[in-house]
mmCIF file of C-alpha atoms in Angstrom:
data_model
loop_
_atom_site.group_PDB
_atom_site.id
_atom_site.type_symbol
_atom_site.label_atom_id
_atom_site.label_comp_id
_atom_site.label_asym_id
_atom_site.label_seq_id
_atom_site.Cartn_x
_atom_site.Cartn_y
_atom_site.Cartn_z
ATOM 1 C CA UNK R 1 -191.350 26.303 199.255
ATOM 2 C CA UNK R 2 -191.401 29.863 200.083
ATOM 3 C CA UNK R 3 -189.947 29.120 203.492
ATOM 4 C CA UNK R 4 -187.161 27.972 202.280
ATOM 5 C CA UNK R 5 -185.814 31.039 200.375
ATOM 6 C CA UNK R 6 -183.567 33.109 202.486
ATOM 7 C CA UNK R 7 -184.650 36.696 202.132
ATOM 8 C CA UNK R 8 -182.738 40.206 201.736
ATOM 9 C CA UNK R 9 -179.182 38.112 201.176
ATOM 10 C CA UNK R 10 -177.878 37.681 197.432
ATOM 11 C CA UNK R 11 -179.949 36.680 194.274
ATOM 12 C CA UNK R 12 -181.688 32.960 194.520
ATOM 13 C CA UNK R 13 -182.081 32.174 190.649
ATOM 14 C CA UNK R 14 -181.269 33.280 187.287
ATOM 15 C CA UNK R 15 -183.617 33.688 184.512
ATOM 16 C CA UNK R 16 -181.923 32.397 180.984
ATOM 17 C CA UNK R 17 -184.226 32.605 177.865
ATOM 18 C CA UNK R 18 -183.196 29.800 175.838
ATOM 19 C CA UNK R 19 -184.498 28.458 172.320
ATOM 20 C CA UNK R 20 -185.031 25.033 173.079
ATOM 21 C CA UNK R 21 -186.440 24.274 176.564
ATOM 22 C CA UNK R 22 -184.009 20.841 177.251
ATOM 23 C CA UNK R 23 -180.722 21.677 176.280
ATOM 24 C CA UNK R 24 -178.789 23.212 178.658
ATOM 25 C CA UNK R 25 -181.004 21.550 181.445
ATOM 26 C CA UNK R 26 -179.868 18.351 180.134
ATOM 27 C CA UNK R 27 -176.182 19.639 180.031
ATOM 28 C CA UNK R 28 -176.311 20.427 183.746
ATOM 29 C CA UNK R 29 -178.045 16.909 184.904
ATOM 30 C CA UNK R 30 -175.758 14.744 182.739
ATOM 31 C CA UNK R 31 -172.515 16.588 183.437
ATOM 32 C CA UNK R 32 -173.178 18.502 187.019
ATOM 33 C CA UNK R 33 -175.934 15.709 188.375
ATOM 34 C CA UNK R 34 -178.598 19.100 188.735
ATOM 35 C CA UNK R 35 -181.938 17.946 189.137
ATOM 36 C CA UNK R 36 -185.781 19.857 188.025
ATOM 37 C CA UNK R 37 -187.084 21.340 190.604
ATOM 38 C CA UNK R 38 -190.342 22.373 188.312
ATOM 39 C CA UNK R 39 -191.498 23.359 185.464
ATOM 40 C CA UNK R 40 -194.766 23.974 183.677
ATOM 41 C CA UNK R 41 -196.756 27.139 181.745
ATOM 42 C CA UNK R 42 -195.166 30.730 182.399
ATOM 43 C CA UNK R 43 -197.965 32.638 184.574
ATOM 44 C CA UNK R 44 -200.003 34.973 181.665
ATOM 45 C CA UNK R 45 -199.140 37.876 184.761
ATOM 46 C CA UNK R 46 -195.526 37.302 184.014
ATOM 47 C CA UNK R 47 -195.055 37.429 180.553
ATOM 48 C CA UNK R 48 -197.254 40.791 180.395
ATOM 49 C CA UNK R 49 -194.472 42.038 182.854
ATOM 50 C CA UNK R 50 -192.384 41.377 180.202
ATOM 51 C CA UNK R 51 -194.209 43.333 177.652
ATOM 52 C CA UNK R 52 -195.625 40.189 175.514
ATOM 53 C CA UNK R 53 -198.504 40.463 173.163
ATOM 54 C CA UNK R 54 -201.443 38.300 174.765
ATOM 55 C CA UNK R 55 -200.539 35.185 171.733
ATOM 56 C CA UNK R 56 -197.161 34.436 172.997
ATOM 57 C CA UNK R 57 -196.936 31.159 175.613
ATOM 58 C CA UNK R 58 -194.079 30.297 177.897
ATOM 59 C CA UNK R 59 -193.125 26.945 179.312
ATOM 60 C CA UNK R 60 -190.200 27.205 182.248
ATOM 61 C CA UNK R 61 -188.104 24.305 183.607
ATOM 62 C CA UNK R 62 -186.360 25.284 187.170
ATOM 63 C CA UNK R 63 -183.512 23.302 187.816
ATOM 64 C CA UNK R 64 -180.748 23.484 190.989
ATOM 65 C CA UNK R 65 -177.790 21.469 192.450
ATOM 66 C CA UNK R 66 -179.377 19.113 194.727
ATOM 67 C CA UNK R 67 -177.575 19.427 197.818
ATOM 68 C CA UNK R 68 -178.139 23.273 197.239
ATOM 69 C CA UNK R 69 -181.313 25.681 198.662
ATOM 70 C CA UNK R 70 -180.089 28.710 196.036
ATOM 71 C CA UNK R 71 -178.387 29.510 193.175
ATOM 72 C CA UNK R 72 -181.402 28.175 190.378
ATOM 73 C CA UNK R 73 -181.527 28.666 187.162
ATOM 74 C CA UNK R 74 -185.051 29.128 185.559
ATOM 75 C CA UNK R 75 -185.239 28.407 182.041
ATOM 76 C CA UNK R 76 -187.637 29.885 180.097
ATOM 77 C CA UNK R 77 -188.768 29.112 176.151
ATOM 78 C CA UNK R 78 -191.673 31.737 174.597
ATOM 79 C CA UNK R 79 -194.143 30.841 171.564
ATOM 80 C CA UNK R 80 -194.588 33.465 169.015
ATOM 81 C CA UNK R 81 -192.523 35.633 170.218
ATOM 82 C CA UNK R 82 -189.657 37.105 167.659
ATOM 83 C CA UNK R 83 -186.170 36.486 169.831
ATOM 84 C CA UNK R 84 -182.730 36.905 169.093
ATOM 85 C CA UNK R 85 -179.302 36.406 170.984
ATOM 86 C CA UNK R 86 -178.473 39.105 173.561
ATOM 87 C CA UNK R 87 -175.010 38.691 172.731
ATOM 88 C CA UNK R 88 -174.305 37.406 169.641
ATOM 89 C CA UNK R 89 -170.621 36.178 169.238
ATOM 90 C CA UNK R 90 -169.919 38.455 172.028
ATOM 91 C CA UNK R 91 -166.460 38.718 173.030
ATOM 92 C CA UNK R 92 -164.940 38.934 176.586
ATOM 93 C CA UNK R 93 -164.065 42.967 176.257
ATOM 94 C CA UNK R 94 -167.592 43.708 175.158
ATOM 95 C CA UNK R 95 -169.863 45.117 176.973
ATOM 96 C CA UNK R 96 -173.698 44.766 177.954
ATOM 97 C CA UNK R 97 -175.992 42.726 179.613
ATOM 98 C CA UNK R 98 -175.594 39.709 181.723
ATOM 99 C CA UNK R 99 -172.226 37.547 180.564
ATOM 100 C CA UNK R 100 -172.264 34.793 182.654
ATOM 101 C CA UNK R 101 -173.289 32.629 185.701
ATOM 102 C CA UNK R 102 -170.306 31.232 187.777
ATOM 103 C CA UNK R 103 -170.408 27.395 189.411
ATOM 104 C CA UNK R 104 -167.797 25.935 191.806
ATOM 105 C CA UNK R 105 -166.635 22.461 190.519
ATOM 106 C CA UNK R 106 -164.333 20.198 192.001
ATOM 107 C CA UNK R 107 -163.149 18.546 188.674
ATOM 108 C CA UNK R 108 -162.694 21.440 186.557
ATOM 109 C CA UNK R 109 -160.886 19.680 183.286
ATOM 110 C CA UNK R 110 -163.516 16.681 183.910
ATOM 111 C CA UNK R 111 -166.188 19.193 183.301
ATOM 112 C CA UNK R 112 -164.389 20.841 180.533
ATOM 113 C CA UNK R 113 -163.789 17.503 178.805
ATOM 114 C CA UNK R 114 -167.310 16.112 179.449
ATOM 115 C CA UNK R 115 -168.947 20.176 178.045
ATOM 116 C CA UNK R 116 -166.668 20.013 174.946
ATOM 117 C CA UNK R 117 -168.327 16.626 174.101
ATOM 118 C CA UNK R 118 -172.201 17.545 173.940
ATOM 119 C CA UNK R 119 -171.119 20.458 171.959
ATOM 120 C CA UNK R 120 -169.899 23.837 174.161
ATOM 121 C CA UNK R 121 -167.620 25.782 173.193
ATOM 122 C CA UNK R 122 -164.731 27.776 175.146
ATOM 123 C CA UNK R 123 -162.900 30.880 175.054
ATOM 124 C CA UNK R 124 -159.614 29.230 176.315
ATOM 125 C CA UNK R 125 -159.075 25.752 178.040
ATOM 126 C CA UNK R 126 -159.136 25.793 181.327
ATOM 127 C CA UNK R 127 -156.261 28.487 182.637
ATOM 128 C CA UNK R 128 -154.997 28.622 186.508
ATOM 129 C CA UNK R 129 -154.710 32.657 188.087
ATOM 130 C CA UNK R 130 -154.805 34.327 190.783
ATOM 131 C CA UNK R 131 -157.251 36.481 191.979
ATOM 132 C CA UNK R 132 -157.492 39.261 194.585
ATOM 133 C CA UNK R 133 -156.658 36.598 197.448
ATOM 134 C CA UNK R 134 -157.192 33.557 195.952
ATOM 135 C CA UNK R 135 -156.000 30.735 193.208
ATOM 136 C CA UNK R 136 -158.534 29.423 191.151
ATOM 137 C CA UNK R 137 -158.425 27.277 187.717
ATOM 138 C CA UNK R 138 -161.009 28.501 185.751
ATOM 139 C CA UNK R 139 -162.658 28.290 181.685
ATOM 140 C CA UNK R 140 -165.574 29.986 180.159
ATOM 141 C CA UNK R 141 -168.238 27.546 178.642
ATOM 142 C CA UNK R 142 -170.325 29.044 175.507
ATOM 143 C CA UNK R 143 -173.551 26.667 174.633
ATOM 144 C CA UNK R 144 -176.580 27.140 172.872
ATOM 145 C CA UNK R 145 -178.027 30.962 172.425
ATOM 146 C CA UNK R 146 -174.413 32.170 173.496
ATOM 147 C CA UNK R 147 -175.543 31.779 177.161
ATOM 148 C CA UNK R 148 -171.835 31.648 178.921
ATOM 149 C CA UNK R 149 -171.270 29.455 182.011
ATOM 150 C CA UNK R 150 -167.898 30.029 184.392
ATOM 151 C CA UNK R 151 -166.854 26.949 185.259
ATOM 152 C CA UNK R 152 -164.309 27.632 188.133
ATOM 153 C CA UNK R 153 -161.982 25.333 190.923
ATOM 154 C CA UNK R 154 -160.617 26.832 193.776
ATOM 155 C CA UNK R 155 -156.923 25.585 194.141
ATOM 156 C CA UNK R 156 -155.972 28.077 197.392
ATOM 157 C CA UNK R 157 -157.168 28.444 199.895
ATOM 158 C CA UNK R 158 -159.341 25.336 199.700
ATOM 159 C CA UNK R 159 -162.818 25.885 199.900
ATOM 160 C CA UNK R 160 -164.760 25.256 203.417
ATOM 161 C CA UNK R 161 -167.830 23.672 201.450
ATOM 162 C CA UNK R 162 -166.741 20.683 199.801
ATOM 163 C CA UNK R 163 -168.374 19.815 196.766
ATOM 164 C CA UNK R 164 -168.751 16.382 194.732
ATOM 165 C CA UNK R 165 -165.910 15.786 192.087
ATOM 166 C CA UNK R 166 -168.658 14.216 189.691
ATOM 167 C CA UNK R 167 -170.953 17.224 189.957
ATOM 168 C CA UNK R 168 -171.368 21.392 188.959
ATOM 169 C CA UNK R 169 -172.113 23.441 192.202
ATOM 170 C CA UNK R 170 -175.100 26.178 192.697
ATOM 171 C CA UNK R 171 -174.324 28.906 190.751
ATOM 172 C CA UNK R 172 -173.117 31.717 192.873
ATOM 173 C CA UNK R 173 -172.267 34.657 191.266
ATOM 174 C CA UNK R 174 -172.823 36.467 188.114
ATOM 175 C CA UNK R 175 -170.714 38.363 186.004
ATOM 176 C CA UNK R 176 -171.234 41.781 183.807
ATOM 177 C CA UNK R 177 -169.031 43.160 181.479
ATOM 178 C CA UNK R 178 -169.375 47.048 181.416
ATOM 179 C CA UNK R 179 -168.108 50.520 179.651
ATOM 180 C CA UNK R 180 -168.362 52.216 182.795
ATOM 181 C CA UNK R 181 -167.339 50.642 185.777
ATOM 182 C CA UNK R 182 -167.343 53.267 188.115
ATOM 183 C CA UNK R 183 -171.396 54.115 187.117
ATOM 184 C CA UNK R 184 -172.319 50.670 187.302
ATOM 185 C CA UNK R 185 -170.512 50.423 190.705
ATOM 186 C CA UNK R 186 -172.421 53.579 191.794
ATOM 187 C CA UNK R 187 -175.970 52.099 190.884
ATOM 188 C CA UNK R 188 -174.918 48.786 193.381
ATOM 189 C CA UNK R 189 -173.395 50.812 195.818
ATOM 190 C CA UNK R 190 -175.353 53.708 196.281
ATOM 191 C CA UNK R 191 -178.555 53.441 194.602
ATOM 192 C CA UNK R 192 -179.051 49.637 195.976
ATOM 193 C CA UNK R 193 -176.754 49.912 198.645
ATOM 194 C CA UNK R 194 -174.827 47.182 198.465
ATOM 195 C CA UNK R 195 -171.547 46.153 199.944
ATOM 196 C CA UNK R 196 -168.095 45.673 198.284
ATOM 197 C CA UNK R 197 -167.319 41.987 198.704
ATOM 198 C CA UNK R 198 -163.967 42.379 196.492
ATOM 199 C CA UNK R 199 -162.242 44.732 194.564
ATOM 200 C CA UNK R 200 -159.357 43.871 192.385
ATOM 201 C CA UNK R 201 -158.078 47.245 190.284
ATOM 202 C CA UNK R 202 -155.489 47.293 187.518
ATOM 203 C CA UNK R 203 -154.511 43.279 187.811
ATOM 204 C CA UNK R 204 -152.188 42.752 185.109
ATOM 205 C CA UNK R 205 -152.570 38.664 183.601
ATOM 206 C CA UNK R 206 -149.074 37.231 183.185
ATOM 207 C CA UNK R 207 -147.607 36.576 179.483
ATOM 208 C CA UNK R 208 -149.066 33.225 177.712
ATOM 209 C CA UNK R 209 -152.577 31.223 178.573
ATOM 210 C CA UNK R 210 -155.659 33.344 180.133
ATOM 211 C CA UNK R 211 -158.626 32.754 180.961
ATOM 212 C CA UNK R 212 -160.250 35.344 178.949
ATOM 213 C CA UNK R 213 -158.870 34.120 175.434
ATOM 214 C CA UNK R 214 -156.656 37.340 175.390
ATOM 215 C CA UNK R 215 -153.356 36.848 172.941
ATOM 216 C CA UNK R 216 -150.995 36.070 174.903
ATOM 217 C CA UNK R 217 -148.485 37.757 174.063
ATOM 218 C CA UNK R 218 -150.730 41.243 174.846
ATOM 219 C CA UNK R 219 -152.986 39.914 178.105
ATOM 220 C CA UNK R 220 -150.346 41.941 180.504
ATOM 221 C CA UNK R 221 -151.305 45.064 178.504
ATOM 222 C CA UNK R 222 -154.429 45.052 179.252
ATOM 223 C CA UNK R 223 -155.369 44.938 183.556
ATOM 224 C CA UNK R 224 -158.885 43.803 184.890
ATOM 225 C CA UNK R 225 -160.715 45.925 186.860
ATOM 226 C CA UNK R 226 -163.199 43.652 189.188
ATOM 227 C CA UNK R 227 -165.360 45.082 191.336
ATOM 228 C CA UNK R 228 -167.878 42.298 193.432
ATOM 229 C CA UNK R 229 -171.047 43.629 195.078
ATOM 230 C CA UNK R 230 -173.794 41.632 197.136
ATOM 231 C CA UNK R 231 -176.274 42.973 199.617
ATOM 232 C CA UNK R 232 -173.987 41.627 202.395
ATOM 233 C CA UNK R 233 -170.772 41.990 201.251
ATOM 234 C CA UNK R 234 -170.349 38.129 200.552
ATOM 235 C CA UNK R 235 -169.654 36.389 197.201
ATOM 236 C CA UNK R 236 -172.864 34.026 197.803
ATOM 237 C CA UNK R 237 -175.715 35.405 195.199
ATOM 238 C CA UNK R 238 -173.162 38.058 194.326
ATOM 239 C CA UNK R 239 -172.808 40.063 190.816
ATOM 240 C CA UNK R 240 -169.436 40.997 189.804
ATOM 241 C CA UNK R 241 -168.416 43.923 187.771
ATOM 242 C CA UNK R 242 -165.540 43.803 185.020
ATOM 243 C CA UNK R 243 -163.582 45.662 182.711
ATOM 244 C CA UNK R 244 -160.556 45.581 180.395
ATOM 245 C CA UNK R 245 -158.234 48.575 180.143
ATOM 246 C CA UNK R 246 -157.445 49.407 176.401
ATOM 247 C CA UNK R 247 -159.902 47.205 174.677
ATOM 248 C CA UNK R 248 -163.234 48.136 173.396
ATOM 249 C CA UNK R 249 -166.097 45.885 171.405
ATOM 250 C CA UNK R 250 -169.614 46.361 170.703
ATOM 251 C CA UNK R 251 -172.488 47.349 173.611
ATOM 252 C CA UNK R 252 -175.193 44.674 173.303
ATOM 253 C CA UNK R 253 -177.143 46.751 176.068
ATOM 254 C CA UNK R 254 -180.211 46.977 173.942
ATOM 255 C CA UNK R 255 -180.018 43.514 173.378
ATOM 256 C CA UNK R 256 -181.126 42.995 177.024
ATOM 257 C CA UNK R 257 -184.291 42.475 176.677
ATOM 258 C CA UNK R 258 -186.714 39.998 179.268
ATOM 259 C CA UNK R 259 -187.486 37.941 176.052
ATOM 260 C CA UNK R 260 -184.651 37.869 174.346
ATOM 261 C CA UNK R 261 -181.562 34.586 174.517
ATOM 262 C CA UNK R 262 -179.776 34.262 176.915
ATOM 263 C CA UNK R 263 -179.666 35.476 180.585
ATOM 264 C CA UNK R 264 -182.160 38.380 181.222
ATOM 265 C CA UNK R 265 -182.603 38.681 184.733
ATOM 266 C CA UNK R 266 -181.376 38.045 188.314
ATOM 267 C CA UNK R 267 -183.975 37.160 191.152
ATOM 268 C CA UNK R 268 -183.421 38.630 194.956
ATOM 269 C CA UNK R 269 -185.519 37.299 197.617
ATOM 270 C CA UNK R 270 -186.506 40.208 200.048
ATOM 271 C CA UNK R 271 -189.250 40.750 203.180
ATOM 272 C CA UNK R 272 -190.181 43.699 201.934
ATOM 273 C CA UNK R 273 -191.272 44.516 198.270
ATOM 274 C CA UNK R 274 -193.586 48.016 198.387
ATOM 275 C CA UNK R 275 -190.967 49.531 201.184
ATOM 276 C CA UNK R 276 -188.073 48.455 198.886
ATOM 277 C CA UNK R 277 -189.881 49.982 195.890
ATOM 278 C CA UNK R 278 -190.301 53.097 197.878
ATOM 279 C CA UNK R 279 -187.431 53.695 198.920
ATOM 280 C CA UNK R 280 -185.566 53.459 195.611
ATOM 281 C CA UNK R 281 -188.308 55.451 194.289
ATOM 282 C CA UNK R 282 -187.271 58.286 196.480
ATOM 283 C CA UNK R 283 -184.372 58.627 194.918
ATOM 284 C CA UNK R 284 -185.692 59.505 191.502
ATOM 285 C CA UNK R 285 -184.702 55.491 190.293
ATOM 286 C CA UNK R 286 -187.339 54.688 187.379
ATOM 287 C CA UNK R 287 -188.762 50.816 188.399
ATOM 288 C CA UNK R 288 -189.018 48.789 184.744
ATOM 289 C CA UNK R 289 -192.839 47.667 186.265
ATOM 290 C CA UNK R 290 -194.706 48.627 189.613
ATOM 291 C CA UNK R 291 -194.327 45.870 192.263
ATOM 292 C CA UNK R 292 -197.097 43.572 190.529
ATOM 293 C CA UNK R 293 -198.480 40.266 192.234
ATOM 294 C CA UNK R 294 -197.665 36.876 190.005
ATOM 295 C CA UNK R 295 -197.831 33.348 190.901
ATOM 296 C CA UNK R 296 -193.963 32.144 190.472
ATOM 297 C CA UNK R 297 -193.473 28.697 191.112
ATOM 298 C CA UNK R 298 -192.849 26.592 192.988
ATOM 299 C CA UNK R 299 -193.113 29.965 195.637
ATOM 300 C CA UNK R 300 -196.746 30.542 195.091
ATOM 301 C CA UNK R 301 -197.635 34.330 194.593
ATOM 302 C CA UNK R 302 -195.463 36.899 195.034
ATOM 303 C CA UNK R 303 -195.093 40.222 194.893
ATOM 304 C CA UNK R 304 -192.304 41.130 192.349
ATOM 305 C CA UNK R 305 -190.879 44.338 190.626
ATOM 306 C CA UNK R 306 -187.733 45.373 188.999
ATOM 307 C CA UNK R 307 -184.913 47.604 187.892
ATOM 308 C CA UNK R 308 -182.672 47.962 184.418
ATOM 309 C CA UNK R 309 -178.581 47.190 184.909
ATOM 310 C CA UNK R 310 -176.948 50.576 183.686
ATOM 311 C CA UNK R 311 -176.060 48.294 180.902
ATOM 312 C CA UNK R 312 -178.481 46.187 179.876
ATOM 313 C CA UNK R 313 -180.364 43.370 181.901
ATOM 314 C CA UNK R 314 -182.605 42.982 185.082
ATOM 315 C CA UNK R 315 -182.926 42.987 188.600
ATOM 316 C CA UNK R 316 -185.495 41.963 189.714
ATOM 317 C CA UNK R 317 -187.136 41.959 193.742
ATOM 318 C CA UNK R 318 -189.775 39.336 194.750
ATOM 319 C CA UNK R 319 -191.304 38.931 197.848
ATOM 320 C CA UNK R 320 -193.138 35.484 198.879
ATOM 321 C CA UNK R 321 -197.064 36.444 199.887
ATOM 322 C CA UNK R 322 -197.568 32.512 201.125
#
């Protein structure tokens, strides 16, 4: 299995802590045809990574588009462990932690139709923009334990991957709302050193629907500022950075926590785990844990260590030993 992850590129799965270990799996195989890829106990290695008293259990399910070789999702559900929403109610212009996961679908008001019906939730129906050099129709999906999913169809230009009307695609890119853009940006851009794969500043929604549930009569008063990082400088595994001028909410950065609901971490594949370490060490960047060995499956062991988000949430850097 390890062969097949494709190393120092974008992130290769998502970690969402979830209160009931089915749900939102199901969700994805009815409506997007995503298969399980595994699932089983949570290594004991892992959850003391996480800071977990030696009583709590964890059972994971790992599930994936299956035409795709990326963009997982690892749910995880803990035993004994107190837990509570990372972002409870959270609203669109508030910041901290991880907000959402994006897919590509080819049916977007199918999906919306079909997500609406087993019980999610949106912050607007589906809503067609454009963005930085592209159309899209997009909605955002709220399920169980507020975890939000960005359901989005590219209208122009078309897309050269063509996906399957009557499924979700890989997930692809993630999104984070923050209170400081331009530190967050800095901590991709310098500290990690990644590449700029778009940046959209001071784009001003037209009057009337949004994607964002913004009135609409006040969505042109308030720009997005989008920056889209990646290793590369590709939006494949990439994490995008937002912010709304002129409106503020609460921070639910201390919410971020490994065990709490919702989406806690991001998972890059690299070659290279003690020199990556290093090197970010010499720059005076505190590592959440020391890169650790812990059998992740279905990769076997691997060597694996991470970093906080200036706002809440982890990155985390594994590298396959097998």
């Amino acid at each position: 299995m390890a062969a097949n992850l494709v190393l120092n590129n974008g992130w290769h799965e998502a970690v969402i802590m979830v209160s009931d270990l089915d749900r939102i799996a199901k969700d994805l195989e009815i409506v997007g045809n995503w298969k399980v890829l595994d699932e089983g106990k949570v290594d004991r290695a892992q959850l003391n990574l996480w800071g977990l008293s030696d009583e709590v259990t964890g059972q994971y399910k790992l599930i994936k588009n299956p035409e795709a070789n990326k963009g997982f999702i690892r749910f995880v559900t803990l035993d004994k462990q107190p837990q509570k929403q990372i972002r409870p109610a959270g609203q669109i212009w508030e910041s901290g932690g991880i907000f959402d996961l994006n897919f590509r679908v080819t049916d977007i008001n199918q999906k919306f139709e079909q997500l609406l019906n087993r019980g999610w939730a949106a912050y607007n129906e589906p809503a067609q923009y454009e963005f930085g050099p592209v159309v899209v129709s997009e909605v955002l999906m709220v399920g169980p334990d507020g975890v939000c999913f960005a359901l989005i169809e590219r209208i122009a230009p078309p897309l050269e991957e063509k996906g399957n009307a009557n499924e979700i695609g890989r997930t692809f890119n993630s999104t984070m709302i923050v209170s400081d853009l331009e530190k967050s940006f800095k901590f991709f851009n310098e500290t990690l050193e990644f590449k700029t794969a778009m940046e959209v500043i001071g784009h001003s929604l037209p009057p009337g629907p949004n994607v964002l549930g913004i009135a609409h009569n006040i969505a042109p008063n308030h720009p997005m500022n989008v920056y889209i990082v990646h290793p590369n400088g590709v939006t494949d595994g990439s994490i995008e950075l937002l912010t709304l001028d002129g409106l503020e909410g609460r921070d639910f950065s201390q919410n971020a926590k490994p065990y709490n609901l919702g989406i806690t971490s991001l998972r890059f594949p690299i070659d290279d785990v003690l020199k990556k370490a290093a090197h970010l060490k010499q720059k005076d960047i505190a590592l959440v844990y020391e890169p650790t060995k812990i059998t992740l499956a279905p990769y076997g062991d691997v060597k694996i260590f991470a970093l906080e988000f200036p706002e809440g949430g982890w990155i985390e850097f594994f590298e396959p030993l097998n």
